mmCIF file of C-alpha atoms in Angstrom:
data_model
loop_
_atom_site.group_PDB
_atom_site.id
_atom_site.type_symbol
_atom_site.label_atom_id
_atom_site.label_comp_id
_atom_site.label_asym_id
_atom_site.label_seq_id
_atom_site.Cartn_x
_atom_site.Cartn_y
_atom_site.Cartn_z
ATOM 1 C CA UNK D 1 0.000 0.000 0.000
ATOM 2 C CA UNK D 2 2.791 2.372 0.976
ATOM 3 C CA UNK D 3 4.622 1.456 -2.202
ATOM 4 C CA UNK D 4 1.573 2.258 -4.348
ATOM 5 C CA UNK D 5 1.274 5.643 -2.669
ATOM 6 C CA UNK D 6 4.921 6.325 -3.352
ATOM 7 C CA UNK D 7 4.514 5.411 -7.010
ATOM 8 C CA UNK D 8 1.449 7.657 -7.504
ATOM 9 C CA UNK D 9 3.331 10.476 -5.795
ATOM 10 C CA UNK D 10 6.263 10.003 -8.150
ATOM 11 C CA UNK D 11 3.873 9.926 -11.077
ATOM 12 C CA UNK D 12 2.340 13.220 -9.942
ATOM 13 C CA UNK D 13 5.749 14.876 -9.624
ATOM 14 C CA UNK D 14 6.639 13.620 -13.083
ATOM 15 C CA UNK D 15 3.457 15.185 -14.481
ATOM 16 C CA UNK D 16 4.202 18.542 -12.861
ATOM 17 C CA UNK D 17 7.735 18.418 -14.228
ATOM 18 C CA UNK D 18 6.433 17.572 -17.726
ATOM 19 C CA UNK D 19 3.828 20.343 -17.526
ATOM 20 C CA UNK D 20 6.513 22.923 -16.672
ATOM 21 C CA UNK D 21 8.704 21.848 -19.598
ATOM 22 C CA UNK D 22 5.695 21.898 -21.951
ATOM 23 C CA UNK D 23 4.695 25.401 -20.825
ATOM 24 C CA UNK D 24 8.276 26.409 -21.653
ATOM 25 C CA UNK D 25 7.903 24.898 -25.126
ATOM 26 C CA UNK D 26 4.615 26.780 -25.665
ATOM 27 C CA UNK D 27 6.275 29.992 -24.510
ATOM 28 C CA UNK D 28 9.071 29.452 -27.045
ATOM 29 C CA UNK D 29 6.385 29.242 -29.746
ATOM 30 C CA UNK D 30 5.084 32.672 -28.706
ATOM 31 C CA UNK D 31 8.643 34.088 -28.733
ATOM 32 C CA UNK D 32 9.242 32.697 -32.228
ATOM 33 C CA UNK D 33 5.869 34.205 -33.186
ATOM 34 C CA UNK D 34 6.846 37.684 -31.933
ATOM 35 C CA UNK D 35 10.206 37.394 -33.698
ATOM 36 C CA UNK D 36 8.576 36.444 -37.026
ATOM 37 C CA UNK D 37 5.987 39.186 -36.565
ATOM 38 C CA UNK D 38 8.750 41.760 -36.166
ATOM 39 C CA UNK D 39 10.881 40.476 -39.035
ATOM 40 C CA UNK D 40 7.953 40.181 -41.452
ATOM 41 C CA UNK D 41 6.327 43.446 -40.232
ATOM 42 C CA UNK D 42 3.071 41.648 -39.393
ATOM 43 C CA UNK D 43 0.724 43.707 -37.261
ATOM 44 C CA UNK D 44 -0.081 40.688 -35.105
ATOM 45 C CA UNK D 45 0.518 39.527 -31.515
ATOM 46 C CA UNK D 46 3.343 36.981 -31.354
ATOM 47 C CA UNK D 47 1.274 34.541 -29.316
ATOM 48 C CA UNK D 48 -1.328 34.246 -32.103
ATOM 49 C CA UNK D 49 1.392 33.723 -34.728
ATOM 50 C CA UNK D 50 2.887 31.086 -32.411
ATOM 51 C CA UNK D 51 -0.531 29.437 -32.136
ATOM 52 C CA UNK D 52 -0.802 29.365 -35.928
ATOM 53 C CA UNK D 53 2.652 27.791 -36.248
ATOM 54 C CA UNK D 54 1.914 25.154 -33.599
ATOM 55 C CA UNK D 55 -1.432 24.353 -35.262
ATOM 56 C CA UNK D 56 0.216 23.898 -38.683
ATOM 57 C CA UNK D 57 3.015 21.730 -37.217
ATOM 58 C CA UNK D 58 0.425 19.563 -35.405
ATOM 59 C CA UNK D 59 -1.626 19.192 -38.606
ATOM 60 C CA UNK D 60 1.426 18.253 -40.656
ATOM 61 C CA UNK D 61 2.343 15.657 -38.027
ATOM 62 C CA UNK D 62 5.768 17.261 -37.550
ATOM 63 C CA UNK D 63 5.152 18.147 -33.903
ATOM 64 C CA UNK D 64 3.576 15.452 -31.674
ATOM 65 C CA UNK D 65 0.423 16.431 -29.782
ATOM 66 C CA UNK D 66 1.727 14.596 -26.687
ATOM 67 C CA UNK D 67 4.651 16.953 -26.316
ATOM 68 C CA UNK D 68 2.506 19.889 -25.211
ATOM 69 C CA UNK D 69 -0.828 18.409 -24.139
ATOM 70 C CA UNK D 70 -0.284 18.287 -20.334
ATOM 71 C CA UNK D 71 1.073 21.824 -19.999
ATOM 72 C CA UNK D 72 -1.290 23.197 -22.622
ATOM 73 C CA UNK D 73 -4.406 21.801 -21.015
ATOM 74 C CA UNK D 74 -3.309 23.111 -17.618
ATOM 75 C CA UNK D 75 -2.864 26.620 -19.066
ATOM 76 C CA UNK D 76 -6.302 26.494 -20.691
ATOM 77 C CA UNK D 77 -7.942 25.210 -17.489
ATOM 78 C CA UNK D 78 -6.442 28.032 -15.380
ATOM 79 C CA UNK D 79 -6.902 30.770 -18.004
ATOM 80 C CA UNK D 80 -8.644 33.159 -15.588
ATOM 81 C CA UNK D 81 -5.626 33.169 -13.239
ATOM 82 C CA UNK D 82 -3.538 34.943 -15.869
ATOM 83 C CA UNK D 83 -6.105 37.737 -16.220
ATOM 84 C CA UNK D 84 -6.148 38.579 -12.495
ATOM 85 C CA UNK D 85 -3.156 40.994 -12.537
ATOM 86 C CA UNK D 86 -4.844 42.964 -15.356
ATOM 87 C CA UNK D 87 -8.045 43.202 -13.316
ATOM 88 C CA UNK D 88 -6.058 44.484 -10.338
ATOM 89 C CA UNK D 89 -4.809 47.261 -12.693
ATOM 90 C CA UNK D 90 -8.280 48.793 -12.304
ATOM 91 C CA UNK D 91 -7.075 50.321 -9.014
ATOM 92 C CA UNK D 92 -4.916 52.757 -11.035
ATOM 93 C CA UNK D 93 -7.983 54.215 -12.723
ATOM 94 C CA UNK D 94 -10.188 54.567 -9.664
ATOM 95 C CA UNK D 95 -10.705 58.329 -10.138
ATOM 96 C CA UNK D 96 -11.587 58.158 -13.824
ATOM 97 C CA UNK D 97 -13.815 55.145 -13.249
ATOM 98 C CA UNK D 98 -15.458 56.833 -10.288
ATOM 99 C CA UNK D 99 -16.268 59.856 -12.443
ATOM 100 C CA UNK D 100 -17.354 58.077 -15.633
ATOM 101 C CA UNK D 101 -18.093 54.663 -14.147
ATOM 102 C CA UNK D 102 -21.840 54.565 -14.662
ATOM 103 C CA UNK D 103 -21.671 55.674 -18.312
ATOM 104 C CA UNK D 104 -18.858 53.213 -18.998
ATOM 105 C CA UNK D 105 -20.726 50.415 -17.248
ATOM 106 C CA UNK D 106 -23.862 51.054 -19.324
ATOM 107 C CA UNK D 107 -21.948 51.360 -22.618
ATOM 108 C CA UNK D 108 -20.029 48.146 -22.035
ATOM 109 C CA UNK D 109 -23.177 46.343 -20.853
ATOM 110 C CA UNK D 110 -25.335 47.409 -23.822
ATOM 111 C CA UNK D 111 -22.559 46.940 -26.346
ATOM 112 C CA UNK D 112 -21.642 43.476 -25.027
ATOM 113 C CA UNK D 113 -25.280 42.363 -25.112
ATOM 114 C CA UNK D 114 -25.539 43.713 -28.687
ATOM 115 C CA UNK D 115 -22.441 41.788 -29.781
ATOM 116 C CA UNK D 116 -23.628 38.587 -28.106
ATOM 117 C CA UNK D 117 -27.181 38.746 -29.428
ATOM 118 C CA UNK D 118 -26.139 39.602 -33.004
ATOM 119 C CA UNK D 119 -23.369 36.991 -33.281
ATOM 120 C CA UNK D 120 -25.285 34.286 -31.381
ATOM 121 C CA UNK D 121 -28.495 34.722 -33.365
ATOM 122 C CA UNK D 122 -26.618 34.799 -36.693
ATOM 123 C CA UNK D 123 -24.910 31.502 -35.851
ATOM 124 C CA UNK D 124 -28.142 29.920 -34.562
ATOM 125 C CA UNK D 125 -30.039 30.968 -37.702
ATOM 126 C CA UNK D 126 -27.408 29.649 -40.099
ATOM 127 C CA UNK D 127 -27.019 26.317 -38.308
ATOM 128 C CA UNK D 128 -30.808 25.833 -38.278
ATOM 129 C CA UNK D 129 -31.213 26.766 -41.922
ATOM 130 C CA UNK D 130 -28.341 24.557 -43.033
ATOM 131 C CA UNK D 131 -29.965 21.647 -41.175
ATOM 132 C CA UNK D 132 -26.654 21.073 -39.435
ATOM 133 C CA UNK D 133 -27.983 21.887 -35.979
ATOM 134 C CA UNK D 134 -26.565 19.508 -33.418
ATOM 135 C CA UNK L 1 12.208 44.727 -0.624
ATOM 136 C CA UNK L 2 10.170 45.313 -3.774
ATOM 137 C CA UNK L 3 11.171 41.844 -5.040
ATOM 138 C CA UNK L 4 9.805 40.434 -1.802
ATOM 139 C CA UNK L 5 6.507 42.305 -2.233
ATOM 140 C CA UNK L 6 6.390 41.018 -5.821
ATOM 141 C CA UNK L 7 6.945 37.447 -4.691
ATOM 142 C CA UNK L 8 4.253 37.702 -2.006
ATOM 143 C CA UNK L 9 1.937 39.218 -4.656
ATOM 144 C CA UNK L 10 2.279 36.170 -6.896
ATOM 145 C CA UNK L 11 1.761 33.753 -4.032
ATOM 146 C CA UNK L 12 -1.298 35.629 -2.739
ATOM 147 C CA UNK L 13 -2.777 35.942 -6.237
ATOM 148 C CA UNK L 14 -2.471 32.175 -6.716
ATOM 149 C CA UNK L 15 -3.894 31.422 -3.252
ATOM 150 C CA UNK L 16 -6.847 33.805 -3.740
ATOM 151 C CA UNK L 17 -7.447 32.357 -7.206
ATOM 152 C CA UNK L 18 -7.603 28.740 -6.036
ATOM 153 C CA UNK L 19 -9.725 29.624 -2.979
ATOM 154 C CA UNK L 20 -12.221 31.557 -5.096
ATOM 155 C CA UNK L 21 -12.211 28.784 -7.696
ATOM 156 C CA UNK L 22 -13.080 26.242 -4.983
ATOM 157 C CA UNK L 23 -15.803 28.577 -3.709
ATOM 158 C CA UNK L 24 -17.176 28.990 -7.231
ATOM 159 C CA UNK L 25 -17.186 25.207 -7.622
ATOM 160 C CA UNK L 26 -19.617 25.002 -4.690
ATOM 161 C CA UNK L 27 -21.674 28.126 -5.315
ATOM 162 C CA UNK L 28 -22.138 28.261 -9.070
ATOM 163 C CA UNK L 29 -23.193 31.881 -9.083
ATOM 164 C CA UNK L 30 -21.528 34.241 -11.545
ATOM 165 C CA UNK L 31 -20.753 36.934 -8.982
ATOM 166 C CA UNK L 32 -18.519 34.356 -7.298
ATOM 167 C CA UNK L 33 -16.352 34.050 -10.403
ATOM 168 C CA UNK L 34 -12.615 33.841 -9.568
ATOM 169 C CA UNK L 35 -12.150 36.847 -11.858
ATOM 170 C CA UNK L 36 -14.255 38.981 -9.496
ATOM 171 C CA UNK L 37 -13.571 37.644 -6.004
ATOM 172 C CA UNK L 38 -9.798 37.189 -6.224
ATOM 173 C CA UNK L 39 -8.989 40.644 -7.698
ATOM 174 C CA UNK L 40 -11.453 42.327 -5.306
ATOM 175 C CA UNK L 41 -9.683 40.710 -2.341
ATOM 176 C CA UNK L 42 -6.297 41.709 -3.780
ATOM 177 C CA UNK L 43 -7.291 45.331 -4.440
ATOM 178 C CA UNK L 44 -8.710 45.697 -0.927
ATOM 179 C CA UNK L 45 -5.537 44.135 0.499
ATOM 180 C CA UNK L 46 -3.230 46.386 -1.530
ATOM 181 C CA UNK L 47 -5.184 49.536 -0.678
ATOM 182 C CA UNK L 48 -5.293 48.826 3.068
ATOM 183 C CA UNK L 49 -1.574 47.941 3.157
ATOM 184 C CA UNK L 50 -0.742 51.013 0.989
ATOM 185 C CA UNK L 51 1.016 48.886 -1.617
ATOM 186 C CA UNK L 52 1.002 50.483 -5.069
ATOM 187 C CA UNK L 53 -0.022 48.689 -8.247
ATOM 188 C CA UNK L 54 3.525 49.118 -9.601
ATOM 189 C CA UNK L 55 4.915 47.078 -6.672
ATOM 190 C CA UNK L 56 2.208 44.460 -7.090
ATOM 191 C CA UNK L 57 2.841 44.048 -10.809
ATOM 192 C CA UNK L 58 6.567 43.289 -10.274
ATOM 193 C CA UNK L 59 5.322 39.859 -9.261
ATOM 194 C CA UNK L 60 1.979 39.961 -11.066
ATOM 195 C CA UNK L 61 3.591 40.293 -14.474
ATOM 196 C CA UNK L 62 4.896 36.710 -14.171
ATOM 197 C CA UNK L 63 1.297 35.518 -14.218
ATOM 198 C CA UNK L 64 0.379 37.858 -17.090
ATOM 199 C CA UNK L 65 3.305 36.447 -19.089
ATOM 200 C CA UNK L 66 1.701 32.999 -18.882
ATOM 201 C CA UNK L 67 -1.113 34.387 -21.044
ATOM 202 C CA UNK L 68 1.338 34.140 -23.972
ATOM 203 C CA UNK L 69 1.845 30.331 -23.850
ATOM 204 C CA UNK L 70 -1.860 29.982 -22.922
ATOM 205 C CA UNK L 71 -2.897 31.614 -26.203
ATOM 206 C CA UNK L 72 -0.456 29.361 -28.081
ATOM 207 C CA UNK L 73 -2.117 26.410 -26.309
ATOM 208 C CA UNK L 74 -5.403 27.213 -28.094
ATOM 209 C CA UNK L 75 -3.815 25.364 -31.029
ATOM 210 C CA UNK L 76 -4.563 22.133 -29.099
ATOM 211 C CA UNK L 77 -8.402 22.283 -29.165
ATOM 212 C CA UNK L 78 -8.233 23.649 -32.725
ATOM 213 C CA UNK L 79 -6.181 20.604 -33.744
ATOM 214 C CA UNK L 80 -8.328 18.148 -31.823
ATOM 215 C CA UNK L 81 -11.603 19.451 -33.280
ATOM 216 C CA UNK L 82 -10.302 20.247 -36.750
ATOM 217 C CA UNK L 83 -13.050 18.341 -38.583
ATOM 218 C CA UNK L 84 -15.786 20.226 -36.740
ATOM 219 C CA UNK L 85 -14.102 23.527 -37.404
ATOM 220 C CA UNK L 86 -13.887 22.753 -41.104
ATOM 221 C CA UNK L 87 -17.570 21.870 -41.122
ATOM 222 C CA UNK L 88 -18.733 25.051 -39.351
ATOM 223 C CA UNK L 89 -16.188 27.476 -40.760
ATOM 224 C CA UNK L 90 -18.676 29.665 -42.744
ATOM 225 C CA UNK L 91 -21.110 29.930 -39.803
ATOM 226 C CA UNK L 92 -18.367 31.000 -37.433
ATOM 227 C CA UNK L 93 -16.793 33.530 -39.814
ATOM 228 C CA UNK L 94 -20.092 35.160 -40.741
ATOM 229 C CA UNK L 95 -21.418 35.467 -37.178
ATOM 230 C CA UNK L 96 -18.078 36.769 -35.890
ATOM 231 C CA UNK L 97 -18.099 39.454 -38.604
ATOM 232 C CA UNK L 98 -21.642 40.487 -37.649
ATOM 233 C CA UNK L 99 -20.623 40.567 -33.977
ATOM 234 C CA UNK L 100 -17.458 42.577 -34.611
ATOM 235 C CA UNK L 101 -19.279 45.173 -36.689
ATOM 236 C CA UNK L 102 -21.991 45.549 -34.052
ATOM 237 C CA UNK L 103 -19.253 45.988 -31.418
ATOM 238 C CA UNK L 104 -17.820 48.893 -33.437
ATOM 239 C CA UNK L 105 -21.177 50.469 -34.171
ATOM 240 C CA UNK L 106 -22.523 50.215 -30.612
ATOM 241 C CA UNK L 107 -19.269 51.469 -29.016
ATOM 242 C CA UNK L 108 -19.107 54.463 -31.349
ATOM 243 C CA UNK L 109 -22.776 55.435 -31.079
ATOM 244 C CA UNK L 110 -23.038 54.955 -27.311
ATOM 245 C CA UNK L 111 -19.683 56.698 -26.758
ATOM 246 C CA UNK L 112 -20.769 59.678 -28.833
ATOM 247 C CA UNK L 113 -24.121 59.664 -27.036
ATOM 248 C CA UNK L 114 -22.361 59.840 -23.646
ATOM 249 C CA UNK L 115 -20.241 62.758 -24.952
ATOM 250 C CA UNK L 116 -16.975 60.913 -24.463
ATOM 251 C CA UNK L 117 -13.835 62.277 -26.086
ATOM 252 C CA UNK L 118 -12.725 60.464 -29.259
ATOM 253 C CA UNK L 119 -9.717 59.088 -27.386
ATOM 254 C CA UNK L 120 -11.984 57.297 -24.893
ATOM 255 C CA UNK L 121 -14.241 55.991 -27.676
ATOM 256 C CA UNK L 122 -11.210 54.663 -29.554
ATOM 257 C CA UNK L 123 -10.064 52.976 -26.335
ATOM 258 C CA UNK L 124 -13.504 51.344 -26.040
ATOM 259 C CA UNK L 125 -13.522 50.204 -29.684
ATOM 260 C CA UNK L 126 -11.430 47.001 -29.504
ATOM 261 C CA UNK L 127 -12.574 45.963 -26.013
ATOM 262 C CA UNK L 128 -14.385 42.733 -26.939
ATOM 263 C CA UNK L 129 -11.238 40.999 -28.248
ATOM 264 C CA UNK L 130 -8.338 39.387 -26.411
ATOM 265 C CA UNK L 131 -6.042 41.755 -24.442
ATOM 266 C CA UNK L 132 -2.855 41.616 -26.588
ATOM 267 C CA UNK L 133 -4.810 42.381 -29.781
ATOM 268 C CA UNK L 134 -7.020 45.000 -28.110
ATOM 269 C CA UNK L 135 -3.996 46.906 -26.778
ATOM 270 C CA UNK L 136 -2.340 46.818 -30.176
ATOM 271 C CA UNK L 137 -5.447 48.021 -32.021
ATOM 272 C CA UNK L 138 -6.098 50.751 -29.432
ATOM 273 C CA UNK L 139 -2.560 51.989 -29.937
ATOM 274 C CA UNK L 140 -2.952 52.078 -33.727
ATOM 275 C CA UNK L 141 -6.304 53.872 -33.543
ATOM 276 C CA UNK L 142 -4.997 56.555 -31.176
ATOM 277 C CA UNK L 143 -6.701 55.296 -28.015
ATOM 278 C CA UNK L 144 -5.180 54.834 -24.540
ATOM 279 C CA UNK L 145 -3.888 51.222 -24.407
ATOM 280 C CA UNK L 146 -3.865 50.830 -20.611
ATOM 281 C CA UNK L 147 -7.447 52.073 -20.418
ATOM 282 C CA UNK L 148 -8.353 49.630 -23.183
ATOM 283 C CA UNK L 149 -6.873 46.845 -21.051
ATOM 284 C CA UNK L 150 -9.259 47.846 -18.243
ATOM 285 C CA UNK L 151 -12.227 47.930 -20.653
ATOM 286 C CA UNK L 152 -11.266 44.513 -22.016
ATOM 287 C CA UNK L 153 -11.347 43.102 -18.500
ATOM 288 C CA UNK L 154 -14.657 44.869 -17.739
ATOM 289 C CA UNK L 155 -16.071 43.297 -20.882
ATOM 290 C CA UNK L 156 -14.730 39.903 -19.875
ATOM 291 C CA UNK L 157 -16.326 40.142 -16.436
ATOM 292 C CA UNK L 158 -19.561 41.385 -17.940
ATOM 293 C CA UNK L 159 -19.508 38.576 -20.493
ATOM 294 C CA UNK L 160 -18.965 35.957 -17.777
ATOM 295 C CA UNK L 161 -21.992 37.272 -15.916
ATOM 296 C CA UNK L 162 -24.435 38.000 -18.725
ATOM 297 C CA UNK L 163 -23.297 35.478 -21.398
ATOM 298 C CA UNK L 164 -25.153 32.515 -19.843
ATOM 299 C CA UNK L 165 -28.213 34.746 -19.247
ATOM 300 C CA UNK L 166 -28.273 35.886 -22.891
ATOM 301 C CA UNK L 167 -27.964 32.257 -24.044
ATOM 302 C CA UNK L 168 -30.935 31.281 -21.866
ATOM 303 C CA UNK L 169 -32.974 34.317 -22.902
ATOM 304 C CA UNK L 170 -32.451 33.649 -26.636
ATOM 305 C CA UNK L 171 -33.160 29.903 -26.188
ATOM 306 C CA UNK L 172 -29.997 29.034 -28.101
ATOM 307 C CA UNK L 173 -29.556 25.308 -28.599
ATOM 308 C CA UNK L 174 -26.730 25.037 -31.079
ATOM 309 C CA UNK L 175 -23.318 24.628 -29.406
ATOM 310 C CA UNK L 176 -21.946 26.613 -32.352
ATOM 311 C CA UNK L 177 -24.122 29.611 -31.506
ATOM 312 C CA UNK L 178 -23.275 29.394 -27.779
ATOM 313 C CA UNK L 179 -19.552 29.217 -28.494
ATOM 314 C CA UNK L 180 -19.641 32.039 -31.048
ATOM 315 C CA UNK L 181 -21.651 34.266 -28.697
ATOM 316 C CA UNK L 182 -19.229 33.802 -25.783
ATOM 317 C CA UNK L 183 -16.020 33.984 -27.832
ATOM 318 C CA UNK L 184 -17.040 37.032 -29.875
ATOM 319 C CA UNK L 185 -18.630 38.877 -26.951
ATOM 320 C CA UNK L 186 -16.117 38.237 -24.184
ATOM 321 C CA UNK L 187 -12.760 36.936 -25.583
ATOM 322 C CA UNK L 188 -10.795 34.597 -23.269
ATOM 323 C CA UNK L 189 -13.206 35.010 -20.353
ATOM 324 C CA UNK L 190 -16.115 34.008 -22.568
ATOM 325 C CA UNK L 191 -14.040 31.124 -23.855
ATOM 326 C CA UNK L 192 -13.429 29.841 -20.343
ATOM 327 C CA UNK L 193 -17.196 30.055 -19.692
ATOM 328 C CA UNK L 194 -17.792 28.169 -22.946
ATOM 329 C CA UNK L 195 -15.266 25.484 -21.937
ATOM 330 C CA UNK L 196 -17.381 24.843 -18.850
ATOM 331 C CA UNK L 197 -20.422 24.248 -21.111
ATOM 332 C CA UNK L 198 -18.552 21.631 -23.114
ATOM 333 C CA UNK L 199 -15.383 21.096 -25.115
ATOM 334 C CA UNK L 200 -17.162 21.763 -28.429
ATOM 335 C CA UNK L 201 -18.540 25.083 -27.150
ATOM 336 C CA UNK L 202 -15.093 25.938 -25.793
ATOM 337 C CA UNK L 203 -13.383 25.161 -29.075
ATOM 338 C CA UNK L 204 -15.870 27.167 -31.116
ATOM 339 C CA UNK L 205 -15.490 30.035 -28.630
ATOM 340 C CA UNK L 206 -11.706 30.000 -28.917
ATOM 341 C CA UNK L 207 -11.984 30.032 -32.688
ATOM 342 C CA UNK L 208 -14.537 32.866 -32.557
ATOM 343 C CA UNK L 209 -12.217 34.779 -30.214
ATOM 344 C CA UNK L 210 -9.317 34.400 -32.638
ATOM 345 C CA UNK L 211 -11.369 35.431 -35.685
ATOM 346 C CA UNK L 212 -12.883 38.378 -33.808
ATOM 347 C CA UNK L 213 -9.337 39.500 -33.018
ATOM 348 C CA UNK L 214 -8.291 39.207 -36.659
ATOM 349 C CA UNK L 215 -11.432 40.993 -37.863
ATOM 350 C CA UNK L 216 -10.798 43.801 -35.375
ATOM 351 C CA UNK L 217 -7.169 44.238 -36.503
ATOM 352 C CA UNK L 218 -8.245 44.480 -40.135
ATOM 353 C CA UNK L 219 -11.552 46.388 -39.862
ATOM 354 C CA UNK L 220 -11.164 48.811 -36.935
ATOM 355 C CA UNK L 221 -8.667 51.171 -38.653
ATOM 356 C CA UNK L 222 -10.955 51.315 -41.708
ATOM 357 C CA UNK L 223 -14.327 51.713 -39.987
ATOM 358 C CA UNK L 224 -13.647 53.814 -36.875
ATOM 359 C CA UNK L 225 -12.467 56.989 -38.564
ATOM 360 C CA UNK L 226 -15.698 56.861 -40.618
ATOM 361 C CA UNK L 227 -17.920 56.245 -37.575
ATOM 362 C CA UNK L 228 -16.402 59.114 -35.593
ATOM 363 C CA UNK L 229 -17.153 61.531 -38.404
ATOM 364 C CA UNK L 230 -20.902 60.895 -37.931
#
């Protein structure tokens, strides 16, 4: 029993180690993306270029899915964590937000509802019409 | 000293995040989202301890940096669901375009209606797309990038709260429509909400988020100068 526990613990440590290395690999993709963006004068965030490159390499079978899947899925599962420092940035704009907060709140609320309703209804209508609704 | 504050900031951010995530797991109510509770606790903590944002972000930036590999990681669901994406490509593209244009139109009209300066309106313009793109577009348009970052987050929070309500109100059944709505309306935050509905919804949302970003890069510099002349 003790031995089994030890083995699962080792397995867990191995997974964490793999995840860290894979996050490093994904980060390198974003660095390569920013580099290419600069060299080719593309007006595009490096991370999206890196995503495109990784997608193409996965499709072509050059880069194995298993090499990034543990770290990648962890990053996607904890996505909100990486937004928290940007939310905390709100404290820098307290005065402006205090002054214009209500107007801004209403604009963002109405505009976001507009975007959601228009895009969601368009997609729902097309999928129904095409008979491809799931 | 400031390195120490930075280190504590990272540790506390992670602790608050996991605590609020556990809380949200029990009380599935949108106002308990980790993106509301954790930053609120942090801001209150920083203000009472008189720690400035610039000291906090020395550590906080290490978490923001992880957004880069996280966006690269969106290649994984795209790869895994490639067949589906191929099948629904026209639906996604068309609805994202409609959504992006209505984002521009509503931001410009409401901003003008509220008598905001053009600089504020231009900072509002790209707020429904993912932060790195929004900041870039805001810069190109002549907005204030750091304010855009705040608006992007506001939009994300708003989308997390109202996205599921809008889906229920419109009686949407297609996972494509749900994914497109969340990804176009509320970028990565919407995508994380869509991932909790299902992996298909999440994938469609991430694709919608990416296309909305691309559409914003291409269309905003063309359309906004026209809209502001109204």
